[in-house]
Amino acid sequence: MPLSLYDATIPSYLQILTAVLGLIDKAEAFCAEKGIAEQALLAEHFGPDMLPLANQLKWVSTHSIGAIEAVRVGSFMPDRSAPPENFAGFRELVSASITALKAVTVDEMEGFIGRDMVFSVPALNIRMDFTAENFLLSFSQPNFYFHATTAYDILRHQGVAIGKRDYLGKPRIKMPA
């Protein structure tokens, strides 16, 4: 049986977003334990040309449910709004993303296949044309993992006690018969 577009995206989005909720909880506890302002940790980044943890966390939602919402209308432009200012705001954002993704159906996802999809950044004169499935699988999904990984790496680099299992969340393992 071929793998559906739904199966290639939605379960993995849910797995990693649920793990990101755990990272948010651990980051919040770390700040409380160490007496660090949440805004200070959310402002951390790896390099001068990389955006901070706050943006990385925001874009995990942007490249999951935000990508699905964009495919529904055939157009994606990066969300330039300010990210939440604290971990409670990120918990709310990620939880809302999970809830919305759980409402997506296999039939809806399969209906996207072959549709035109445009990624654009008008201010930079960028336009990329895709099919919906290629937008999700070759552009948005890699961005989703990039931002989730970068958020994990920033937290780990700052001393938050997390490991690979925290990043992976709950894999969909085969259960014994």
PDB file of C-alpha atoms in Angstrom:
ATOM      1  CA  MET A   1       0.000   0.000   0.000  1.00  0.00           C
ATOM      2  CA  PRO A   2       1.467   3.393  -0.940  1.00  0.00           C
ATOM      3  CA  LEU A   3       2.241   5.922   1.739  1.00  0.00           C
ATOM      4  CA  SER A   4      -0.310   8.738   1.789  1.00  0.00           C
ATOM      5  CA  LEU A   5       0.586  12.419   2.013  1.00  0.00           C
ATOM      6  CA  TYR A   6      -1.181  12.422   5.373  1.00  0.00           C
ATOM      7  CA  ASP A   7       1.006   9.575   6.666  1.00  0.00           C
ATOM      8  CA  ALA A   8       4.152  11.267   5.358  1.00  0.00           C
ATOM      9  CA  THR A   9       3.442  14.482   7.268  1.00  0.00           C
ATOM     10  CA  ILE A  10       0.794  14.678   9.977  1.00  0.00           C
ATOM     11  CA  PRO A  11       1.956  11.901  12.363  1.00  0.00           C
ATOM     12  CA  SER A  12       5.530  13.249  12.324  1.00  0.00           C
ATOM     13  CA  TYR A  13       4.342  16.813  12.883  1.00  0.00           C
ATOM     14  CA  LEU A  14       2.345  15.590  15.882  1.00  0.00           C
ATOM     15  CA  GLN A  15       5.242  13.540  17.241  1.00  0.00           C
ATOM     16  CA  ILE A  16       7.730  16.402  17.136  1.00  0.00           C
ATOM     17  CA  LEU A  17       5.282  19.107  18.261  1.00  0.00           C
ATOM     18  CA  THR A  18       4.411  16.984  21.296  1.00  0.00           C
ATOM     19  CA  ALA A  19       8.138  16.647  21.994  1.00  0.00           C
ATOM     20  CA  VAL A  20       8.522  20.432  21.607  1.00  0.00           C
ATOM     21  CA  LEU A  21       5.903  20.862  24.348  1.00  0.00           C
ATOM     22  CA  GLY A  22       8.200  18.805  26.573  1.00  0.00           C
ATOM     23  CA  LEU A  23      11.166  20.993  25.609  1.00  0.00           C
ATOM     24  CA  ILE A  24       9.148  24.091  26.499  1.00  0.00           C
ATOM     25  CA  ASP A  25       8.296  22.612  29.907  1.00  0.00           C
ATOM     26  CA  LYS A  26      11.944  21.788  30.595  1.00  0.00           C
ATOM     27  CA  ALA A  27      13.117  25.219  29.424  1.00  0.00           C
ATOM     28  CA  GLU A  28      10.582  26.932  31.662  1.00  0.00           C
ATOM     29  CA  ALA A  29      11.640  24.812  34.658  1.00  0.00           C
ATOM     30  CA  PHE A  30      15.310  25.534  33.870  1.00  0.00           C
ATOM     31  CA  CYS A  31      14.658  29.276  33.923  1.00  0.00           C
ATOM     32  CA  ALA A  32      12.795  29.032  37.227  1.00  0.00           C
ATOM     33  CA  GLU A  33      15.493  26.854  38.801  1.00  0.00           C
ATOM     34  CA  LYS A  34      18.415  29.004  37.625  1.00  0.00           C
ATOM     35  CA  GLY A  35      16.726  32.371  38.116  1.00  0.00           C
ATOM     36  CA  ILE A  36      17.006  33.192  34.417  1.00  0.00           C
ATOM     37  CA  ALA A  37      14.410  35.412  32.774  1.00  0.00           C
ATOM     38  CA  GLU A  38      12.456  33.484  30.146  1.00  0.00           C
ATOM     39  CA  GLN A  39      12.996  36.332  27.691  1.00  0.00           C
ATOM     40  CA  ALA A  40      16.767  35.934  28.096  1.00  0.00           C
ATOM     41  CA  LEU A  41      16.658  32.256  27.139  1.00  0.00           C
ATOM     42  CA  LEU A  42      14.207  32.956  24.312  1.00  0.00           C
ATOM     43  CA  ALA A  43      16.687  35.535  22.942  1.00  0.00           C
ATOM     44  CA  GLU A  44      19.576  33.031  22.701  1.00  0.00           C
ATOM     45  CA  HIS A  45      20.861  32.025  19.270  1.00  0.00           C
ATOM     46  CA  PHE A  46      23.880  30.302  17.721  1.00  0.00           C
ATOM     47  CA  GLY A  47      25.265  32.972  15.493  1.00  0.00           C
ATOM     48  CA  PRO A  48      24.773  36.603  14.581  1.00  0.00           C
ATOM     49  CA  ASP A  49      22.955  35.679  11.383  1.00  0.00           C
ATOM     50  CA  MET A  50      20.611  33.166  13.054  1.00  0.00           C
ATOM     51  CA  LEU A  51      17.362  34.143  14.679  1.00  0.00           C
ATOM     52  CA  PRO A  52      16.772  33.371  18.365  1.00  0.00           C
ATOM     53  CA  LEU A  53      15.081  30.494  20.136  1.00  0.00           C
ATOM     54  CA  ALA A  54      11.769  32.371  20.125  1.00  0.00           C
ATOM     55  CA  ASN A  55      11.682  32.391  16.322  1.00  0.00           C
ATOM     56  CA  GLN A  56      12.767  28.758  16.096  1.00  0.00           C
ATOM     57  CA  LEU A  57       9.889  27.703  18.355  1.00  0.00           C
ATOM     58  CA  LYS A  58       7.398  29.839  16.440  1.00  0.00           C
ATOM     59  CA  TRP A  59       8.458  28.436  13.081  1.00  0.00           C
ATOM     60  CA  VAL A  60       7.937  24.858  14.229  1.00  0.00           C
ATOM     61  CA  SER A  61       4.241  25.728  14.255  1.00  0.00           C
ATOM     62  CA  THR A  62       4.553  27.828  11.097  1.00  0.00           C
ATOM     63  CA  HIS A  63       5.981  24.888   9.144  1.00  0.00           C
ATOM     64  CA  SER A  64       3.449  22.355  10.436  1.00  0.00           C
ATOM     65  CA  ILE A  65      -0.119  23.608  10.765  1.00  0.00           C
ATOM     66  CA  GLY A  66       0.868  26.872   9.080  1.00  0.00           C
ATOM     67  CA  ALA A  67       1.997  24.905   6.039  1.00  0.00           C
ATOM     68  CA  ILE A  68      -1.259  22.936   5.938  1.00  0.00           C
ATOM     69  CA  GLU A  69      -3.267  26.162   6.196  1.00  0.00           C
ATOM     70  CA  ALA A  70      -1.177  27.645   3.379  1.00  0.00           C
ATOM     71  CA  VAL A  71      -1.769  24.636   1.136  1.00  0.00           C
ATOM     72  CA  ARG A  72      -5.504  25.063   1.704  1.00  0.00           C
ATOM     73  CA  VAL A  73      -5.300  28.481   0.015  1.00  0.00           C
ATOM     74  CA  GLY A  74      -2.371  27.771  -2.333  1.00  0.00           C
ATOM     75  CA  SER A  75       0.003  30.394  -0.970  1.00  0.00           C
ATOM     76  CA  PHE A  76       2.604  30.646   1.798  1.00  0.00           C
ATOM     77  CA  MET A  77       4.349  33.807   2.916  1.00  0.00           C
ATOM     78  CA  PRO A  78       6.581  33.757   6.002  1.00  0.00           C
ATOM     79  CA  ASP A  79       4.841  34.979   9.136  1.00  0.00           C
ATOM     80  CA  ARG A  80       6.719  38.091  10.269  1.00  0.00           C
ATOM     81  CA  SER A  81       4.606  38.709  13.377  1.00  0.00           C
ATOM     82  CA  ALA A  82       6.350  38.773  16.740  1.00  0.00           C
ATOM     83  CA  PRO A  83       6.683  35.428  18.502  1.00  0.00           C
ATOM     84  CA  PRO A  84       5.182  34.873  21.963  1.00  0.00           C
ATOM     85  CA  GLU A  85       7.111  36.543  24.776  1.00  0.00           C
ATOM     86  CA  ASN A  86       7.184  33.641  27.231  1.00  0.00           C
ATOM     87  CA  PHE A  87       6.989  29.868  27.449  1.00  0.00           C
ATOM     88  CA  ALA A  88       3.291  29.955  28.374  1.00  0.00           C
ATOM     89  CA  GLY A  89       2.638  31.674  25.044  1.00  0.00           C
ATOM     90  CA  PHE A  90       4.657  29.049  23.183  1.00  0.00           C
ATOM     91  CA  ARG A  91       2.861  26.251  25.013  1.00  0.00           C
ATOM     92  CA  GLU A  92      -0.435  27.762  23.856  1.00  0.00           C
ATOM     93  CA  LEU A  93       0.816  28.151  20.261  1.00  0.00           C
ATOM     94  CA  VAL A  94       2.148  24.600  20.000  1.00  0.00           C
ATOM     95  CA  SER A  95      -0.909  23.114  21.721  1.00  0.00           C
ATOM     96  CA  ALA A  96      -3.196  24.943  19.284  1.00  0.00           C
ATOM     97  CA  SER A  97      -1.090  23.602  16.399  1.00  0.00           C
ATOM     98  CA  ILE A  98      -1.471  20.053  17.701  1.00  0.00           C
ATOM     99  CA  THR A  99      -5.231  20.459  18.074  1.00  0.00           C
ATOM    100  CA  ALA A 100      -5.562  21.838  14.539  1.00  0.00           C
ATOM    101  CA  LEU A 101      -3.387  19.078  13.046  1.00  0.00           C
ATOM    102  CA  LYS A 102      -5.495  16.406  14.743  1.00  0.00           C
ATOM    103  CA  ALA A 103      -8.495  17.777  12.834  1.00  0.00           C
ATOM    104  CA  VAL A 104      -6.818  17.310   9.427  1.00  0.00           C
ATOM    105  CA  THR A 105      -8.137  14.257   7.591  1.00  0.00           C
ATOM    106  CA  VAL A 106      -6.550  11.785   5.213  1.00  0.00           C
ATOM    107  CA  ASP A 107      -9.071  12.758   2.534  1.00  0.00           C
ATOM    108  CA  GLU A 108      -8.245  16.445   2.864  1.00  0.00           C
ATOM    109  CA  MET A 109      -4.512  15.764   2.564  1.00  0.00           C
ATOM    110  CA  GLU A 110      -4.948  13.485  -0.443  1.00  0.00           C
ATOM    111  CA  GLY A 111      -7.085  16.187  -2.054  1.00  0.00           C
ATOM    112  CA  PHE A 112      -4.096  18.543  -1.956  1.00  0.00           C
ATOM    113  CA  ILE A 113      -2.010  16.371  -4.282  1.00  0.00           C
ATOM    114  CA  GLY A 114      -1.285  18.097  -7.561  1.00  0.00           C
ATOM    115  CA  ARG A 115      -2.615  21.496  -6.492  1.00  0.00           C
ATOM    116  CA  ASP A 116      -0.576  24.579  -7.275  1.00  0.00           C
ATOM    117  CA  MET A 117       1.262  26.092  -4.326  1.00  0.00           C
ATOM    118  CA  VAL A 118       3.323  29.279  -4.203  1.00  0.00           C
ATOM    119  CA  PHE A 119       5.920  30.294  -1.626  1.00  0.00           C
ATOM    120  CA  SER A 120       6.709  33.982  -1.795  1.00  0.00           C
ATOM    121  CA  VAL A 121       8.544  36.765  -0.031  1.00  0.00           C
ATOM    122  CA  PRO A 122       7.487  39.832  -2.026  1.00  0.00           C
ATOM    123  CA  ALA A 123       9.860  42.202  -0.200  1.00  0.00           C
ATOM    124  CA  LEU A 124      12.790  40.078  -1.407  1.00  0.00           C
ATOM    125  CA  ASN A 125      11.290  39.358  -4.827  1.00  0.00           C
ATOM    126  CA  ILE A 126      11.242  35.619  -4.052  1.00  0.00           C
ATOM    127  CA  ARG A 127       8.687  33.308  -5.611  1.00  0.00           C
ATOM    128  CA  MET A 128       8.851  29.523  -5.754  1.00  0.00           C
ATOM    129  CA  ASP A 129       6.148  27.474  -7.448  1.00  0.00           C
ATOM    130  CA  PHE A 130       5.392  23.977  -6.161  1.00  0.00           C
ATOM    131  CA  THR A 131       2.744  21.336  -6.190  1.00  0.00           C
ATOM    132  CA  ALA A 132       1.182  21.117  -2.739  1.00  0.00           C
ATOM    133  CA  GLU A 133       2.835  17.793  -1.963  1.00  0.00           C
ATOM    134  CA  ASN A 134       6.271  18.986  -3.054  1.00  0.00           C
ATOM    135  CA  PHE A 135       5.886  22.157  -1.000  1.00  0.00           C
ATOM    136  CA  LEU A 136       5.072  20.091   2.087  1.00  0.00           C
ATOM    137  CA  LEU A 137       7.665  17.350   1.566  1.00  0.00           C
ATOM    138  CA  SER A 138      10.612  19.213   0.044  1.00  0.00           C
ATOM    139  CA  PHE A 139      10.334  22.666   1.590  1.00  0.00           C
ATOM    140  CA  SER A 140       8.106  23.013   4.607  1.00  0.00           C
ATOM    141  CA  GLN A 141       8.813  19.664   6.281  1.00  0.00           C
ATOM    142  CA  PRO A 142      12.614  20.123   6.109  1.00  0.00           C
ATOM    143  CA  ASN A 143      12.132  23.622   7.557  1.00  0.00           C
ATOM    144  CA  PHE A 144       9.960  22.137  10.327  1.00  0.00           C
ATOM    145  CA  TYR A 145      12.740  19.739  11.333  1.00  0.00           C
ATOM    146  CA  PHE A 146      15.414  22.437  11.002  1.00  0.00           C
ATOM    147  CA  HIS A 147      13.618  24.762  13.411  1.00  0.00           C
ATOM    148  CA  ALA A 148      12.758  21.972  15.877  1.00  0.00           C
ATOM    149  CA  THR A 149      16.383  20.821  15.856  1.00  0.00           C
ATOM    150  CA  THR A 150      17.728  24.350  16.199  1.00  0.00           C
ATOM    151  CA  ALA A 151      15.417  25.018  19.166  1.00  0.00           C
ATOM    152  CA  TYR A 152      16.597  21.768  20.784  1.00  0.00           C
ATOM    153  CA  ASP A 153      20.248  22.629  20.119  1.00  0.00           C
ATOM    154  CA  ILE A 154      19.947  26.140  21.577  1.00  0.00           C
ATOM    155  CA  LEU A 155      18.316  24.778  24.732  1.00  0.00           C
ATOM    156  CA  ARG A 156      20.894  22.051  25.125  1.00  0.00           C
ATOM    157  CA  HIS A 157      23.754  24.485  24.484  1.00  0.00           C
ATOM    158  CA  GLN A 158      22.380  26.773  27.198  1.00  0.00           C
ATOM    159  CA  GLY A 159      22.415  23.934  29.731  1.00  0.00           C
ATOM    160  CA  VAL A 160      18.828  22.696  29.734  1.00  0.00           C
ATOM    161  CA  ALA A 161      18.949  19.010  30.731  1.00  0.00           C
ATOM    162  CA  ILE A 162      17.580  17.434  27.557  1.00  0.00           C
ATOM    163  CA  GLY A 163      18.681  14.574  25.343  1.00  0.00           C
ATOM    164  CA  LYS A 164      17.787  12.885  22.080  1.00  0.00           C
ATOM    165  CA  ARG A 165      14.714  11.203  23.571  1.00  0.00           C
ATOM    166  CA  ASP A 166      13.361  14.638  24.456  1.00  0.00           C
ATOM    167  CA  TYR A 167      13.738  15.673  20.810  1.00  0.00           C
ATOM    168  CA  LEU A 168      12.307  12.473  19.336  1.00  0.00           C
ATOM    169  CA  GLY A 169       9.246  12.309  21.538  1.00  0.00           C
ATOM    170  CA  LYS A 170       7.286   9.097  21.192  1.00  0.00           C
ATOM    171  CA  PRO A 171       8.261   7.146  18.042  1.00  0.00           C
ATOM    172  CA  ARG A 172       5.536   5.127  16.369  1.00  0.00           C
ATOM    173  CA  ILE A 173       7.011   1.710  17.114  1.00  0.00           C
ATOM    174  CA  LYS A 174       5.508  -1.561  15.962  1.00  0.00           C
ATOM    175  CA  MET A 175       3.637  -3.239  18.769  1.00  0.00           C
ATOM    176  CA  PRO A 176       4.007  -7.000  19.300  1.00  0.00           C
ATOM    177  CA  ALA A 177       1.175  -9.085  17.887  1.00  0.00           C
TER     178      ALA A 177
END
